[in-house]
């Protein structure tokens, strides 16, 4: 059995020492005001929770950790460096740490141009099938765990307009994903497709256009090629899972694993003939599983 822990939207932040003021002459000023007014309180314990998460992973015998992005608040170089330091204990799972960025990690063009996410998280961005990498390392594919294929598609992009936080998987990545799912080295495995944005909300409906995944329908259609697997994501700060008519795979949203009062996570136990998803939550000082709310992905 392989046990996978899925977390998301950690939103770590340690103030902005040394960040030049010109970095705020844009959408970050709105983001900073929002952070000071509201977000900072909601994520005040984020660092302690990530430490507790690493304890939880160890105690629960987690083999592999998957994080679906949004490590930061405003995607500055200093924040990404800080987040990378904080998550270090989480990256020690025996089979590794698999990740995709969130929109807050590529908040504005300056972050993308400078490659801050790649600079600090580059060691996790590798693919076992480089022939399909069409957009930097994306889609990234890990085949290192027996019986499992992890596929990350990057749906995060800068949104300079303060009213927008939507995403899109570039068409070239989607085309590559379709070919990956048809590859004989992949198709018989249990497949975890990870991306930041939610293809559907908890009620099975698409997210609002200014917040959602533009080409969610195309992703779901391509995912129909998968026999056994799950789509994991974050961005919506509520933990949920939903089965939708457009895909054979359940969608599992970890929500935000550190958001005060809404902390969520998923644990997937994958065996050859069975896979079970168990949600987890924060319980004052530690994370706990909720086995009474577990469901079978296939059996
Ligand atoms: Fe997000």
XYZ file of C-alpha atoms and ligand atoms in Angstrom:
300
model
C 0.000 0.000 0.000
C 1.109 3.542 -0.729
C -0.140 6.345 1.481
C -0.269 9.834 -0.020
C -0.941 13.051 1.882
C -2.490 15.892 -0.123
C -2.318 19.448 1.228
C -2.805 22.859 -0.377
C -2.912 26.637 -0.038
C -0.554 26.899 2.944
C -0.287 30.706 2.482
C 2.838 31.205 4.564
C 3.942 34.749 5.147
C 6.510 36.387 7.364
C 6.122 40.110 6.639
C 8.078 41.589 3.772
C 11.538 42.503 5.086
C 13.821 43.631 2.298
C 11.122 43.562 -0.368
C 11.537 46.752 -2.453
C 8.583 49.144 -2.390
C 8.377 49.073 -6.179
C 7.244 45.456 -5.796
C 4.012 46.859 -4.364
C 3.288 49.440 -7.078
C 0.716 47.113 -8.620
C -1.854 44.494 -7.603
C 0.317 43.659 -4.563
C -0.809 46.913 -2.961
C -4.393 45.649 -3.007
C -3.165 42.252 -1.852
C -1.131 43.826 0.938
C -4.111 45.832 2.187
C -6.230 42.681 2.122
C -3.482 40.805 3.951
C -3.230 43.421 6.683
C -6.984 43.652 7.097
C -7.997 40.025 7.000
C -5.719 37.338 5.634
C -2.955 37.695 8.166
C -5.339 36.773 10.974
C -6.668 33.750 9.090
C -3.175 32.391 8.468
C -1.493 33.538 11.692
C -0.799 29.935 12.770
C 0.193 28.685 9.309
C 3.804 28.020 10.221
C 2.937 26.050 13.364
C 0.360 24.086 11.392
C 2.914 23.119 8.747
C 5.180 21.849 11.525
C 2.243 19.837 12.889
C 1.559 18.564 9.392
C 5.053 17.114 9.175
C 4.459 15.337 12.513
C 1.135 14.063 11.199
C 2.792 12.740 8.006
C 5.382 10.867 10.060
C 2.893 9.438 12.564
C 0.509 8.337 9.803
C 3.245 6.605 7.811
C 2.771 8.842 4.777
C 4.964 7.749 1.843
C 4.563 10.791 -0.344
C 3.301 14.369 0.050
C 1.495 16.270 -2.707
C 0.942 20.029 -2.388
C -1.218 21.824 -4.941
C 0.269 25.303 -4.548
C -0.326 28.712 -3.002
C 2.576 28.595 -0.583
C 2.639 32.373 -0.279
C 0.441 35.467 -0.107
C 1.951 37.872 -2.657
C 4.537 35.724 -4.419
C 7.614 37.813 -3.633
C 11.059 36.243 -3.752
C 11.396 36.587 0.048
C 8.044 34.881 0.706
C 8.775 31.958 -1.585
C 12.173 31.509 0.075
C 10.493 31.618 3.514
C 7.805 29.121 2.483
C 10.448 26.770 1.124
C 12.245 26.832 4.490
C 9.039 26.237 6.446
C 7.939 23.237 4.374
C 11.347 21.532 4.613
C 10.176 18.870 7.164
C 7.212 18.029 4.900
C 9.555 17.262 2.019
C 11.193 14.376 3.866
C 8.484 11.822 3.099
C 10.216 8.621 1.948
C 8.916 8.825 -1.645
C 9.271 12.564 -1.943
C 7.344 15.792 -2.314
C 5.350 16.495 -5.456
C 4.033 19.965 -6.199
C 2.527 22.467 -8.599
C 2.490 26.251 -8.054
C -0.619 28.256 -7.187
C -1.627 31.659 -8.478
C -0.225 33.355 -5.373
C 3.205 31.846 -6.157
C 3.242 33.440 -9.614
C 1.314 36.506 -8.471
C 2.611 38.937 -11.084
C 4.799 38.912 -14.184
C 7.875 39.935 -12.183
C 7.688 36.597 -10.326
C 7.435 34.633 -13.569
C 10.174 36.616 -15.338
C 12.563 36.177 -12.419
C 11.611 32.503 -11.959
C 11.289 32.804 -8.167
C 9.165 29.681 -7.790
C 11.584 27.617 -9.887
C 14.524 29.106 -7.981
C 13.252 27.875 -4.609
C 11.140 24.842 -5.578
C 13.082 23.728 -8.645
C 14.457 20.641 -6.910
C 10.915 19.179 -6.839
C 10.148 20.022 -10.460
C 11.420 17.032 -12.378
C 9.784 14.634 -14.736
C 10.356 10.978 -15.525
C 8.929 11.509 -19.032
C 10.801 14.590 -20.333
C 9.634 13.871 -23.882
C 6.201 15.207 -22.846
C 7.450 18.383 -21.107
C 6.171 21.162 -23.362
C 6.092 24.162 -21.012
C 9.205 24.186 -18.837
C 8.935 20.956 -16.792
C 5.145 20.713 -17.352
C 3.346 18.410 -17.344
C 5.607 16.723 -14.832
C 5.259 12.979 -14.408
C 6.574 10.810 -11.594
C 6.607 7.050 -12.041
C 8.926 6.359 -9.132
C 6.254 4.848 -6.879
C 5.179 1.322 -7.860
C 1.732 1.208 -9.412
C 1.315 4.974 -9.285
C 1.655 7.851 -11.750
C 1.692 11.422 -10.476
C 1.016 14.025 -13.119
C 1.212 17.751 -12.402
C -0.273 20.287 -14.802
C 0.372 23.949 -14.124
C -2.804 26.029 -14.217
C -1.413 29.054 -12.322
C -0.574 32.324 -14.038
C -0.170 35.957 -13.033
C -3.378 37.992 -12.817
C -2.385 41.673 -12.733
C -6.051 42.781 -12.658
C -7.004 42.968 -8.934
C -10.465 41.545 -9.610
C -9.195 38.395 -11.343
C -7.786 35.198 -9.858
C -8.644 32.661 -12.529
C -6.364 30.137 -14.170
C -5.853 28.135 -17.318
C -3.863 25.069 -18.242
C -1.964 26.016 -21.395
C -3.265 24.053 -24.402
C 0.148 22.511 -25.054
C 0.109 20.993 -21.543
C -3.388 19.596 -22.042
C -2.388 18.034 -25.386
C 0.648 16.502 -23.682
C -1.534 15.251 -20.808
C -3.763 13.407 -23.275
C -0.729 11.714 -24.807
C 0.736 10.871 -21.374
C -2.519 9.175 -20.308
C -2.340 7.027 -23.443
C 1.278 6.002 -22.814
C 1.620 2.331 -21.915
C 4.053 3.209 -19.119
C 1.281 5.259 -17.472
C -2.185 4.060 -18.376
C -2.464 0.963 -16.178
C -1.325 2.748 -13.058
C -3.388 4.571 -10.431
C -3.157 8.135 -11.721
C -3.121 11.276 -9.598
C -3.605 14.439 -11.637
C -2.591 17.491 -9.596
C -3.282 21.113 -10.446
C -3.958 24.244 -8.411
C -7.350 25.307 -9.746
C -10.661 23.582 -9.058
C -12.245 22.026 -12.153
C -15.565 22.023 -10.290
C -16.902 23.287 -6.956
C -18.320 21.084 -4.186
C -21.762 21.278 -5.810
C -20.381 19.956 -9.113
C -20.771 23.319 -10.838
C -17.936 25.316 -12.446
C -16.356 28.039 -10.333
C -17.143 31.676 -11.176
C -15.332 32.834 -14.350
C -13.135 35.369 -12.535
C -11.971 32.756 -9.965
C -12.106 29.404 -11.750
C -10.229 27.246 -14.228
C -11.026 28.541 -17.709
C -10.560 25.231 -19.466
C -11.878 22.925 -16.754
C -14.150 21.161 -19.274
C -11.189 20.216 -21.469
C -9.284 18.831 -18.458
C -12.269 16.746 -17.349
C -12.791 15.402 -20.858
C -9.146 14.332 -21.138
C -9.314 12.746 -17.669
C -11.966 10.316 -18.970
C -9.114 8.250 -20.427
C -8.077 7.318 -16.865
C -9.436 4.040 -15.494
C -8.366 4.473 -11.876
C -7.285 7.714 -10.295
C -8.155 11.041 -8.743
C -7.852 14.745 -9.567
C -6.435 16.719 -6.643
C -6.459 20.492 -6.343
C -6.797 23.495 -4.040
C -7.566 27.195 -4.638
C -11.063 26.974 -3.119
C -10.535 27.224 0.630
C -12.995 24.497 1.573
C -12.167 20.812 1.763
C -14.517 18.688 -0.355
C -14.787 15.874 -2.829
C -17.216 15.564 -5.673
C -18.011 13.117 -8.469
C -19.125 14.838 -11.657
C -20.740 13.494 -14.806
C -17.916 14.909 -16.947
C -15.218 12.566 -15.515
C -14.795 9.055 -14.072
C -12.469 10.452 -11.433
C -13.429 12.055 -8.145
C -12.208 15.607 -7.560
C -10.579 16.076 -4.156
C -10.005 19.620 -2.932
C -7.788 19.928 0.140
C -9.088 23.460 0.579
C -6.528 25.395 2.518
C -4.671 23.199 4.983
C -3.832 26.216 7.177
C -6.853 28.553 6.830
C -8.195 29.186 10.358
C -11.379 27.201 10.918
C -11.341 25.502 7.503
C -8.120 23.448 7.609
C -8.379 20.476 5.260
C -6.314 17.643 3.844
C -6.722 14.268 2.151
C -4.962 10.953 2.666
C -5.098 8.440 -0.183
C -4.351 4.770 0.474
C -3.634 3.107 -2.837
C -3.402 -0.650 -3.251
C -3.453 -2.757 -6.387
C -7.178 -3.521 -6.180
C -8.465 -0.746 -3.983
C -7.983 2.950 -3.248
C -9.525 4.840 -0.355
C -9.638 8.592 0.245
C -9.840 9.789 3.860
C -10.269 13.469 4.723
C -8.510 15.140 7.593
C -8.858 18.316 9.613
C -7.178 20.420 12.284
C -8.080 19.635 15.881
C -6.704 22.466 18.078
C -3.087 21.283 18.210
C -2.793 18.590 15.578
C -4.229 17.209 12.380
C -6.515 14.200 12.577
C -8.155 11.889 10.062
C -11.923 11.522 9.745
C -12.271 7.833 8.841
C -16.069 7.985 9.110
C -16.005 10.283 6.064
C -13.654 8.140 3.962
C -14.815 6.948 0.532
C -13.676 4.346 -1.945
C -12.171 5.669 -5.174
C -12.310 2.170 -6.626
C -12.526 -1.347 -5.292
Fe -5.153 29.966 -5.251
